Short mmCIF file of C-alpha atoms in Angstrom, two decimals:
data_model
loop_
_atom_site.label_atom_id
_atom_site.label_comp_id
_atom_site.label_asym_id
_atom_site.label_seq_id
_atom_site.Cartn_x
_atom_site.Cartn_y
_atom_site.Cartn_z
CA ASP A 1473 91.93 83.85 87.68
CA ILE A 1474 89.20 85.96 86.07
CA VAL A 1475 90.15 86.87 82.51
CA MET A 1476 89.18 90.34 81.31
CA THR A 1477 88.86 90.80 77.54
CA GLN A 1478 88.61 94.26 76.01
CA THR A 1479 87.57 95.15 72.49
CA PRO A 1480 88.66 96.87 70.41
CA LEU A 1481 92.35 97.18 71.28
CA SER A 1482 92.59 100.50 69.49
CA LEU A 1483 90.23 103.26 68.41
CA SER A 1484 90.80 106.26 66.18
CA VAL A 1485 88.00 108.75 66.69
CA THR A 1486 87.09 112.06 65.09
CA PRO A 1487 86.68 114.81 67.69
CA GLY A 1488 83.04 115.19 68.69
CA GLN A 1489 82.17 111.64 67.70
CA PRO A 1490 81.23 108.90 70.18
CA ALA A 1491 83.39 105.96 71.20
CA SER A 1492 82.65 102.71 72.95
CA ILE A 1493 84.87 100.10 74.62
CA SER A 1494 83.68 96.65 75.59
CA CYS A 1495 85.00 94.63 78.50
CA LYS A 1496 83.97 91.03 79.11
CA SER A 1497 84.88 88.95 82.14
CA SER A 1498 85.23 85.17 82.25
CA GLN A 1499 83.10 85.04 85.43
CA SER A 1500 80.36 87.19 86.87
CA LEU A 1501 81.65 90.21 88.77
CA LEU A 1502 78.52 90.41 90.93
CA TYR A 1503 79.37 89.81 94.57
CA SER A 1504 77.09 88.60 97.36
CA ASP A 1505 76.85 92.17 98.72
CA GLY A 1506 74.98 93.17 95.57
CA LYS A 1507 77.85 95.20 94.16
CA THR A 1508 79.59 94.53 90.88
CA TYR A 1509 83.33 95.10 91.12
CA LEU A 1510 84.23 96.47 87.71
CA TYR A 1511 86.37 99.57 87.29
CA TRP A 1512 87.59 101.73 84.41
CA PHE A 1513 90.96 103.51 84.31
CA LEU A 1514 92.62 105.86 81.86
CA GLN A 1515 96.39 105.96 81.49
CA LYS A 1516 97.66 109.02 79.71
CA PRO A 1517 101.16 108.91 78.21
CA GLY A 1518 103.88 109.02 80.84
CA GLN A 1519 101.40 108.96 83.73
CA PRO A 1520 100.07 106.34 86.13
CA PRO A 1521 96.54 105.08 85.57
CA GLN A 1522 93.73 107.23 86.93
CA LEU A 1523 90.44 105.82 88.15
CA LEU A 1524 87.47 107.05 86.14
CA ILE A 1525 84.55 104.80 87.06
CA TYR A 1526 83.98 102.39 89.92
CA GLU A 1527 81.43 99.61 90.40
CA VAL A 1528 80.37 99.67 86.76
CA SER A 1529 78.78 103.09 86.46
CA ASN A 1530 79.86 105.47 89.24
CA ARG A 1531 81.96 108.33 87.94
CA LEU A 1532 84.68 109.61 90.22
CA SER A 1533 84.32 113.26 91.24
CA GLY A 1534 85.76 115.47 88.53
CA VAL A 1535 85.37 112.94 85.72
CA SER A 1536 83.57 114.34 82.70
CA ASP A 1537 79.91 113.40 82.32
CA ARG A 1538 80.76 112.60 78.69
CA LEU A 1539 82.03 109.28 80.09
CA SER A 1540 79.57 106.64 81.20
CA GLY A 1541 79.84 103.04 82.27
CA SER A 1542 77.20 100.36 81.99
CA GLY A 1543 76.73 96.62 82.08
CA SER A 1544 76.18 93.74 84.42
CA GLY A 1545 77.38 90.22 85.16
CA THR A 1546 80.13 89.62 82.64
CA ASP A 1547 79.53 92.28 79.99
CA PHE A 1548 80.47 95.91 80.45
CA THR A 1549 80.85 99.03 78.32
CA LEU A 1550 82.56 102.39 78.63
CA LYS A 1551 81.10 105.07 76.41
CA ILE A 1552 82.46 108.49 75.55
CA SER A 1553 79.62 110.58 74.16
CA ARG A 1554 81.80 113.10 72.32
CA VAL A 1555 85.52 112.41 72.17
CA GLU A 1556 87.82 115.31 72.97
CA ALA A 1557 91.61 115.65 72.86
CA GLU A 1558 91.85 115.13 76.64
CA ASP A 1559 90.37 111.62 76.24
CA VAL A 1560 93.47 110.30 74.47
CA GLY A 1561 95.27 107.44 76.19
CA VAL A 1562 94.85 103.79 77.07
CA TYR A 1563 91.68 102.66 78.84
CA TYR A 1564 91.73 99.60 81.09
CA CYS A 1565 88.93 97.72 82.77
CA MET A 1566 89.74 95.92 86.00
CA GLN A 1567 87.89 93.50 88.25
CA SER A 1568 88.24 93.16 92.01
CA ARG A 1569 85.50 90.55 92.48
CA GLN A 1570 88.16 87.93 93.06
CA LEU A 1571 91.85 87.98 93.87
CA PRO A 1572 94.10 88.41 92.05
CA ARG A 1573 92.70 91.58 90.58
CA THR A 1574 92.95 91.40 86.82
CA PHE A 1575 93.02 93.98 84.06
CA GLY A 1576 91.92 93.97 80.48
CA GLN A 1577 94.59 94.30 77.81
CA GLY A 1578 93.89 98.00 77.34
CA THR A 1579 92.24 99.99 74.55
CA LYS A 1580 94.29 102.76 72.98
CA VAL A 1581 92.18 105.77 72.01
CA GLU A 1582 93.58 108.33 69.63
CA ILE A 1583 92.21 111.32 67.80
CA LYS A 1584 91.92 111.27 64.01
CA GLU B 288 96.76 116.11 99.11
CA VAL B 289 97.03 112.36 98.63
CA GLN B 290 100.51 111.13 97.83
CA LEU B 291 101.95 107.68 97.20
CA VAL B 292 105.69 107.82 96.66
CA GLU B 293 107.55 104.69 95.59
CA SER B 294 111.27 104.15 96.03
CA GLY B 295 113.79 101.35 95.83
CA GLY B 296 113.77 100.59 92.13
CA GLY B 297 116.90 100.28 90.05
CA LEU B 298 119.11 97.95 88.05
CA VAL B 299 119.68 94.47 89.46
CA GLN B 300 121.21 91.30 88.05
CA PRO B 301 119.11 88.20 87.44
CA GLY B 302 118.77 86.27 90.67
CA GLY B 303 119.20 89.41 92.74
CA SER B 304 116.88 91.14 95.20
CA LEU B 305 115.28 94.53 95.65
CA ARG B 306 112.97 95.99 98.25
CA LEU B 307 110.42 98.53 97.09
CA SER B 308 108.88 100.99 99.50
CA CYS B 309 105.83 103.20 99.20
CA ALA B 310 105.22 106.16 101.51
CA ALA B 311 101.59 107.20 101.81
CA SER B 312 100.19 110.51 102.98
CA GLY B 313 97.01 112.56 102.75
CA PHE B 314 94.57 109.71 103.46
CA THR B 315 93.89 107.17 106.20
CA PHE B 316 96.32 104.54 104.94
CA SER B 317 95.46 102.01 107.64
CA THR B 318 91.90 101.66 106.35
CA TYR B 319 92.80 100.93 102.73
CA SER B 320 93.76 97.67 101.09
CA MET B 321 96.83 98.21 98.90
CA ASN B 322 98.37 96.73 95.81
CA TRP B 323 101.53 96.56 93.80
CA VAL B 324 100.78 96.75 90.09
CA ARG B 325 103.46 96.56 87.41
CA GLN B 326 103.75 97.55 83.80
CA ALA B 327 106.44 96.10 81.59
CA PRO B 328 107.80 98.46 78.91
CA GLY B 329 105.12 99.06 76.29
CA LYS B 330 102.76 96.56 77.92
CA GLY B 331 99.58 96.57 79.96
CA LEU B 332 98.92 96.50 83.69
CA GLU B 333 99.52 93.42 85.83
CA SER B 334 98.45 93.12 89.43
CA VAL B 335 101.45 91.73 91.33
CA SER B 336 100.28 91.59 94.93
CA TYR B 337 97.44 92.63 97.25
CA ILE B 338 97.33 93.21 101.00
CA SER B 339 94.26 94.00 103.05
CA SER B 340 94.16 96.91 105.47
CA SER B 341 95.04 94.72 108.47
CA SER B 342 97.40 92.42 106.51
CA SER B 343 95.05 89.51 107.15
CA ILE B 344 94.57 88.81 103.44
CA ILE B 345 97.55 88.64 101.09
CA ASN B 346 97.55 87.54 97.48
CA TYR B 347 100.16 87.19 94.74
CA ALA B 348 100.11 86.73 91.01
CA ASP B 349 101.24 83.24 90.02
CA SER B 350 104.18 84.83 88.20
CA VAL B 351 105.72 86.09 91.46
CA LYS B 352 104.42 83.62 94.05
CA GLY B 353 107.23 82.31 96.22
CA ARG B 354 109.62 85.08 95.12
CA PHE B 355 107.90 88.33 96.20
CA THR B 356 106.62 89.30 99.66
CA ILE B 357 104.24 92.16 100.34
CA SER B 358 103.98 93.84 103.73
CA ARG B 359 102.80 97.05 105.29
CA ASP B 360 103.42 99.20 108.37
CA ASN B 361 100.26 101.09 109.21
CA ALA B 362 101.94 102.99 112.02
CA ASN B 363 104.30 104.51 109.47
CA ASN B 364 101.93 104.66 106.50
CA SER B 365 104.19 102.46 104.41
CA LEU B 366 103.84 99.60 101.95
CA TYR B 367 106.66 97.29 100.91
CA LEU B 368 107.47 94.70 98.29
CA GLN B 369 110.45 92.40 98.85
CA MET B 370 111.48 90.97 95.50
CA ASP B 371 113.86 87.99 95.44
CA SER B 372 115.16 85.72 92.68
CA LEU B 373 114.49 88.44 90.14
CA ARG B 374 114.16 87.54 86.49
CA ALA B 375 114.42 89.54 83.29
CA GLU B 376 110.63 89.31 82.91
CA ASP B 377 110.21 91.22 86.19
CA THR B 378 111.51 94.34 84.45
CA ALA B 379 108.73 96.91 84.76
CA VAL B 380 107.50 100.08 86.37
CA TYR B 381 106.05 99.10 89.73
CA TYR B 382 103.12 101.14 91.03
CA CYS B 383 101.92 101.34 94.60
CA ALA B 384 98.14 101.73 94.46
CA SER B 385 94.87 101.51 96.23
CA THR B 386 92.05 101.42 93.69
CA LYS B 387 91.62 105.19 93.69
CA TYR B 388 95.13 106.40 94.45
CA TRP B 389 98.28 105.57 92.47
CA GLY B 390 101.90 106.54 92.83
CA GLN B 391 104.11 107.64 89.95
CA GLY B 392 105.88 104.29 89.91
CA THR B 393 109.46 103.10 90.28
CA LEU B 394 111.38 101.36 87.51
CA VAL B 395 112.91 97.96 88.16
CA THR B 396 115.32 96.67 85.54
CA VAL B 397 116.63 93.12 85.77
CA SER B 398 119.59 92.67 83.49
CA SER B 399 123.17 91.44 83.49
#
């Protein structure tokens, strides 16, 4: 199975400041079709996860442009340009390059 | 409006069985691969099982292989998870999910 490793596991951020989450995979997530199957989710307290970004850097409709995804191969990053209260929750990366799909451990983001 | 509604969770004794169901609406269910993803209390996300749109590809996490069976009925827009030989470590909220769409989850508690 592909192992997904997120760092850090928690972040405490002052409103308006940037935040960054790293996600590393144990194998390349680049598939033969040229796509890289790396996703980012946010789980707010008491809610199911919600998809934010697909295939590394594509924001879902309605997702704030303060969020951006980047990376390639095995190294990926989610950046929040200016953290707001609505960004609080646990962020997960997930790969679907290979079954079974696997998630990172989650990064808990809170506001200072 | 897209909806995924899980049912069938509850309290079951170790060694027992449960069948989870997921009713889909608001999107073309038959064209989407689907997943069961679980989250133990206070823990991260674990992909339990995957089924392709036509049921031709099925995959299970090692932790449930041989005990759980995923299936779908595209005519009735439904996804299922038959869970046998349940263990205490199967206690979790079980989510029915494509990548983009997630249900609210159903709680399975395995305890004597």
